[in-house]
Amino acid sequence: MASDYSRALGSRLRAIRTQQGLSLHGVEEKSEGRWKAVVVGSYERGDRAVTVQRLAELADFYGVPVSALLPEGAPQGSSEPPPRLVLDLERLQEVPAEKAGPLDRYAKTIQSQRGDYNGRVLSIRADDLRTLAVIYDVPATTLCDEFIAWGVLNADARRAVEHG
């Protein structure tokens, strides 16, 4: 049975992999078989213990510091995780600059700070959306709805803003 920490670690591993647009089989292909899909999947489910050495190697493969793979704080237990706020950067480029300029600059700043240049999507926090609402001078829920209407923010993000 997987511990809460193992599941939290697995969740971080999955988040990093999906942020990079990789499926489990994509990891196996990109690593030329070094990382087997079934093994990475078992790490992500918390079904298999990962050694510190293997964790460091996996962090190197993903191009992130080991600390990025470690869960933050105590595991949340059975509480439902907040919805992820994911910006679609490709759709953002289709929105007129007079509307999307502040969001585009903010997203580029986050990418630069994180060293995250995959160019397709960017995860942000509810606090980032509240900061953007100040920049746009509208309530966060209104801005969230506008971003969803533009197609640049996932629809379930509104729940994070309402409850965050």
Short mmCIF file of C-alpha atoms in Angstrom, two decimals:
data_model
loop_
_atom_site.label_atom_id
_atom_site.label_comp_id
_atom_site.label_asym_id
_atom_site.label_seq_id
_atom_site.Cartn_x
_atom_site.Cartn_y
_atom_site.Cartn_z
CA MET A 1 0.00 0.00 0.00
CA ALA A 2 1.39 3.38 -1.01
CA SER A 3 2.05 5.93 1.72
CA ASP A 4 0.68 9.45 1.52
CA TYR A 5 4.21 10.72 0.87
CA SER A 6 4.77 8.20 -1.94
CA ARG A 7 1.52 9.28 -3.58
CA ALA A 8 2.44 12.98 -3.17
CA LEU A 9 5.87 12.33 -4.69
CA GLY A 10 4.24 10.39 -7.51
CA SER A 11 1.85 13.25 -8.12
CA ARG A 12 4.82 15.66 -8.47
CA LEU A 13 6.53 13.25 -10.88
CA ARG A 14 3.36 13.04 -12.99
CA ALA A 15 2.92 16.84 -12.95
CA ILE A 16 6.48 17.41 -14.22
CA ARG A 17 6.09 14.76 -16.92
CA THR A 18 2.76 16.10 -18.17
CA GLN A 19 4.00 19.70 -18.03
CA GLN A 20 6.64 18.63 -20.51
CA GLY A 21 3.97 17.11 -22.74
CA LEU A 22 5.21 13.55 -22.29
CA SER A 23 3.16 10.39 -21.98
CA LEU A 24 4.63 7.46 -20.06
CA HIS A 25 5.56 5.87 -23.38
CA GLY A 26 6.97 9.21 -24.51
CA VAL A 27 9.35 9.12 -21.52
CA GLU A 28 10.48 5.64 -22.55
CA GLU A 29 11.01 6.73 -26.15
CA LYS A 30 12.78 10.01 -25.30
CA SER A 31 15.06 8.20 -22.85
CA GLU A 32 15.78 5.51 -25.45
CA GLY A 33 14.55 2.82 -23.05
CA ARG A 34 16.45 4.02 -19.98
CA TRP A 35 13.15 4.86 -18.27
CA LYS A 36 10.53 2.14 -18.77
CA ALA A 37 6.93 3.38 -18.93
CA VAL A 38 5.77 0.75 -16.43
CA VAL A 39 8.45 1.76 -13.90
CA VAL A 40 7.80 5.51 -14.18
CA GLY A 41 4.06 4.80 -13.91
CA SER A 42 4.59 2.78 -10.74
CA TYR A 43 6.65 5.65 -9.26
CA GLU A 44 3.85 8.08 -10.16
CA ARG A 45 1.19 5.90 -8.50
CA GLY A 46 3.36 5.51 -5.41
CA ASP A 47 3.36 1.72 -5.91
CA ARG A 48 7.11 1.50 -6.17
CA ALA A 49 9.77 3.14 -3.99
CA VAL A 50 12.19 5.37 -5.83
CA THR A 51 15.73 5.65 -4.52
CA VAL A 52 17.40 9.01 -4.07
CA GLN A 53 19.81 8.08 -6.86
CA ARG A 54 17.00 7.23 -9.30
CA LEU A 55 15.10 10.38 -8.28
CA ALA A 56 18.19 12.47 -9.05
CA GLU A 57 18.56 10.72 -12.42
CA LEU A 58 14.88 11.30 -13.22
CA ALA A 59 15.23 14.99 -12.29
CA ASP A 60 18.22 15.20 -14.63
CA PHE A 61 16.22 13.53 -17.41
CA TYR A 62 13.38 16.05 -16.97
CA GLY A 63 15.87 18.91 -16.68
CA VAL A 64 14.59 20.09 -13.30
CA PRO A 65 16.17 20.31 -9.84
CA VAL A 66 15.46 17.37 -7.53
CA SER A 67 13.58 19.77 -5.25
CA ALA A 68 11.00 20.28 -8.03
CA LEU A 69 10.09 16.60 -7.75
CA LEU A 70 9.62 16.62 -3.99
CA PRO A 71 6.17 17.27 -2.53
CA GLU A 72 5.70 20.54 -0.67
CA GLY A 73 4.84 20.30 3.03
CA ALA A 74 2.73 17.53 4.47
CA PRO A 75 0.57 15.46 2.15
CA GLN A 76 -3.01 16.69 2.00
CA GLY A 77 -4.55 13.29 2.69
CA SER A 78 -7.88 12.61 1.08
CA SER A 79 -8.89 16.23 0.49
CA GLU A 80 -9.58 17.07 -3.13
CA PRO A 81 -6.68 18.92 -4.73
CA PRO A 82 -7.46 22.37 -6.10
CA PRO A 83 -8.03 22.49 -9.83
CA ARG A 84 -4.97 23.32 -11.88
CA LEU A 85 -4.83 26.61 -13.67
CA VAL A 86 -3.29 25.92 -17.04
CA LEU A 87 -2.69 28.62 -19.63
CA ASP A 88 -2.77 27.55 -23.27
CA LEU A 89 0.15 29.57 -24.63
CA GLU A 90 -0.58 28.65 -28.24
CA ARG A 91 -4.12 30.03 -27.98
CA LEU A 92 -2.76 33.10 -26.20
CA GLN A 93 -0.85 34.01 -29.36
CA GLU A 94 -4.19 34.11 -31.25
CA VAL A 95 -5.75 36.69 -28.89
CA PRO A 96 -5.28 40.33 -30.01
CA ALA A 97 -2.31 41.96 -28.29
CA GLU A 98 -4.38 44.87 -26.97
CA LYS A 99 -6.35 42.34 -24.90
CA ALA A 100 -3.71 39.76 -24.10
CA GLY A 101 -0.61 41.95 -23.75
CA PRO A 102 -0.44 41.97 -19.93
CA LEU A 103 -1.15 38.22 -19.72
CA ASP A 104 1.45 37.47 -22.39
CA ARG A 105 4.12 39.53 -20.58
CA TYR A 106 3.22 37.93 -17.23
CA ALA A 107 3.40 34.41 -18.72
CA LYS A 108 6.77 35.14 -20.33
CA THR A 109 8.09 36.40 -16.99
CA ILE A 110 6.97 33.19 -15.25
CA GLN A 111 8.53 31.09 -18.02
CA SER A 112 11.80 32.98 -17.63
CA GLN A 113 11.83 32.60 -13.85
CA ARG A 114 11.11 28.87 -14.08
CA GLY A 115 13.28 28.21 -17.09
CA ASP A 116 10.16 26.60 -18.59
CA TYR A 117 10.04 27.13 -22.32
CA ASN A 118 7.92 24.25 -23.61
CA GLY A 119 5.79 26.90 -25.30
CA ARG A 120 2.48 25.01 -25.24
CA VAL A 121 1.08 25.36 -21.72
CA LEU A 122 1.98 27.05 -18.46
CA SER A 123 0.65 26.18 -15.00
CA ILE A 124 -0.07 29.17 -12.80
CA ARG A 125 -1.31 29.60 -9.23
CA ALA A 126 -4.59 31.15 -8.14
CA ASP A 127 -2.46 33.98 -6.68
CA ASP A 128 -1.09 34.66 -10.17
CA LEU A 129 -4.63 35.05 -11.47
CA ARG A 130 -5.47 37.46 -8.63
CA THR A 131 -2.35 39.49 -9.47
CA LEU A 132 -3.40 39.61 -13.11
CA ALA A 133 -6.86 40.78 -12.02
CA VAL A 134 -5.21 43.77 -10.34
CA ILE A 135 -3.26 44.49 -13.53
CA TYR A 136 -6.42 44.23 -15.65
CA ASP A 137 -8.40 46.17 -12.98
CA VAL A 138 -11.26 43.65 -12.83
CA PRO A 139 -12.40 41.08 -10.24
CA ALA A 140 -10.50 37.78 -10.42
CA THR A 141 -13.66 35.83 -11.26
CA THR A 142 -14.42 38.20 -14.16
CA LEU A 143 -10.88 37.89 -15.51
CA CYS A 144 -11.00 34.11 -15.12
CA ASP A 145 -14.21 33.99 -17.17
CA GLU A 146 -12.63 36.21 -19.83
CA PHE A 147 -9.52 34.01 -20.07
CA ILE A 148 -11.77 30.94 -20.36
CA ALA A 149 -13.78 32.67 -23.12
CA TRP A 150 -10.52 33.45 -24.97
CA GLY A 151 -9.67 29.75 -24.72
CA VAL A 152 -6.41 30.40 -22.87
CA LEU A 153 -7.46 29.04 -19.46
CA ASN A 154 -8.96 25.68 -18.58
CA ALA A 155 -12.66 25.85 -17.66
CA ASP A 156 -12.37 24.30 -14.19
CA ALA A 157 -9.98 27.09 -13.16
CA ARG A 158 -12.95 29.19 -12.04
CA ARG A 159 -13.42 26.85 -9.08
CA ALA A 160 -9.86 27.61 -7.92
CA VAL A 161 -10.53 31.34 -8.04
CA GLU A 162 -13.86 31.07 -6.22
CA HIS A 163 -12.44 28.90 -3.44
CA GLY A 164 -8.90 30.28 -3.33
#
